[in-house]
Amino acid sequence: MKRSLLLLFLLCLLPTGAGAAALDPIACPAPEAADVSIRTQRVQDESWLFLPAWTDLEELVLEFPGETACCAGPDGEAVLTSGEPFDLTALFSEPPADGVYPLTFSQGDDTRSVRLMRSENLPALYLCSANPQQDRAFVEAEKGNKAKGSALFLDTDGTVLYHGGLKQIKGRGNSTWTYPKKPYQIKLEEDADLMGCDEPAGTWVLLANYCDDTLLHNRVTYDLALAMGMAESPHCRPVDLYYDGEYRGSYLLSEKTEVGEHRLEIQDLEPAIADANPGVEDLDALPLRATRTPAGHPAQYVGRLTAPKDLRGGYLLELDFPSRAKREKSWFSTAAGKYLVVKSPEYLPREGIDYISQRWQEFEDALLAGGADCGRYMDLHSLAQGYLLEELSQDPDAFQSSCYFYTDGKTDLLHAGPIWDFDSGYGSDGQEDPTGFTAAYTTLGRLLLASEDFRAEVRRCWAEEVYPLVRETFYPTQAPGLGRIVEQGMALAASQRMDQILWPKAAAQDYAAAVGAFRQRMLQRVQWLQDQFTHWETDLPAAFADVAADSWYGPQVAETAREGILSGTSESRFSPRRPLTRAMAVTALYRMAGSPEVQGPSGFSDVPEEAWYAGAVTWACEEGIAQGFRNGTFRPKDSVRREELLTFLYRYAEGTQGRQDAPPIPETFTDQADLSPWARDAMAWGVAQGLVQGTRQDTLCPRERTLRAQGAVLFHRFAAVLAKTPAP
């Protein structure tokens, strides 16, 4: 028999029909721990009580002021005695289809309405703050806030899985922290095996999965990785979370990506650094130093640290966006423009940054040289496995963020993993089409797929390891293993219904339909990938997802991106139909010039010093290529007109190759009168050089804005002009 649940009703003496918001809350002491309770919650002006799966509605125990109260449902009522069990289901002829039990409680003339729901199939985790001044509101006020507390973890039958103190409760995540449903990290006072897989640990994370209507994306991907043999991948299990007496939603309890026993079991360099610095107690008080890697790229390390003699590691690295990486302690950038954070050891001396950045740069240099030797520096099997999971999930952060690599400390070889963070994949980011590559369109992905060795390993890994497993996961078979996706989803259905009451989203659909759509999407995705990987010998992905290789601008976009002249608007998209801005135009020329060092700010009020184009604007104005406006602005976000762009190119050519003479513009161009006087020489030169070939019945269209596709073609032609006319 399931445990009974004690509910304490504190009914204020209010007139009948008075607002429920003025009533005191209902408290629900949980078994095994007197300091843990569940309270009613106000959600959209209604009182709700969300119960864990282990509660038995046929033996519900309520506590309330006074000896008796009346509880009424739609099909009956019962006189309740405080502290005595009663059968809630007897008030309903059948269980509510939506899982909501609407109840009315009364004592004399005083009444209160409560809507009750109960979860199914999931264990429940209760977090309790040790200090009322550092409660959930305090933790959620700022991600860096930390609190202490206790935890009670109960299985679906009420069995205690963990009961003890918490050294720390804090928020976590980057973009996920900005959502209403907050993710958390907890540290137990004593290591415990919360997964039931004989891997006790102290630090655990609670993933909110706010963007994932199915609540399955991370769980499915982590389970796939483990089934593929990626042993360092996180174990996880769904739970119902309660924090300081309130239900917080359906979460995924997961192992944290970190170095340690039962996690990423590599050599830990942090003790060696501590031994080399016996007098340093407060690492956070040490200064952060800017430097450059041995290859000459920006990096940062922790100053005043003595390096240990052996620097081989291990190291845990995270590929991340530059803005995020630069907020961390130790990081470095690379020739391909990637930024990697050293997650472990977090406090790294300069010698350590030099060592690990050089290991990565050797791998990247091999890719830039065609990839023939990249297997000497990176374990291609783990990299192929990680790549395939990124493609399978259509992860928008693929090879950009939350992407981990490590060295084990035994050799210099890099490994990909552990995998992490897929809740925004599988179409959650608005990607409706289940076809098309994702990771292949990133900077790193394009370099990898140029390697025949990597493509061969991807094809082998897909055929032998991944394809059989994903068929087992998403296809309607009776095969054992990961289990069918619909069955996994239905086990979450009751918990998901409660979660949606607390965290409603306008676009959310029926849960069964969402799970079915997820499965159907993946059937299409798997088949598309299967078709693609059989044709990789001759048919590689294009440079960008939104640029067809056979389009009129496709080859030029690919070439200018490869040369680093005009990059995409993201790792995977070029946005050919978007306007080319003045900032983009001068940045492309700045890169063609080799990105020379500039001194001081641009002097324009609308060009912040930290802007990605600030150096290019300063350089372009110093070289006389571009000019600002009389009001002291540069207007970097304005679309660049065709005559403006030709003038930039013309001035660049004169600055590098001397005077550029050209014959008059042929009279066949009928709109020459639209040219600004200052742009006439530049346009004549552009026509003579074949840069401008006219549009729509021999018109120059000088005042029209330039699209990014047109800009790529123009810069490609311009590079050819410079190549055939060497500088004096």
Short mmCIF file of N, CA and C in Angstrom, two decimals, residues 25 95 304 398 410 413 608 700:
data_model
loop_
_atom_site.label_atom_id
_atom_site.label_comp_id
_atom_site.label_asym_id
_atom_site.label_seq_id
_atom_site.Cartn_x
_atom_site.Cartn_y
_atom_site.Cartn_z
N PRO A 25 -2.11 29.18 3.22
CA PRO A 25 -1.84 28.05 2.35
C PRO A 25 -2.11 26.71 3.01
N PRO A 95 -11.86 8.90 -12.81
CA PRO A 95 -10.75 9.87 -12.74
C PRO A 95 -10.90 10.94 -13.82
N ARG A 304 50.02 34.80 -11.23
CA ARG A 304 50.64 34.50 -9.93
C ARG A 304 50.50 33.03 -9.55
N ALA A 398 25.40 23.35 -32.22
CA ALA A 398 26.40 22.37 -32.65
C ALA A 398 27.74 23.03 -32.96
N LYS A 410 47.22 11.15 -20.19
CA LYS A 410 48.16 10.08 -20.52
C LYS A 410 48.86 10.36 -21.84
N LEU A 413 46.50 13.32 -27.11
CA LEU A 413 45.36 13.17 -28.01
C LEU A 413 44.11 13.80 -27.42
N PRO A 608 30.59 51.48 -30.80
CA PRO A 608 31.16 51.15 -29.49
C PRO A 608 32.54 50.50 -29.65
N LEU A 700 22.43 50.47 -63.68
CA LEU A 700 23.42 50.36 -62.62
C LEU A 700 22.79 50.28 -61.23
#
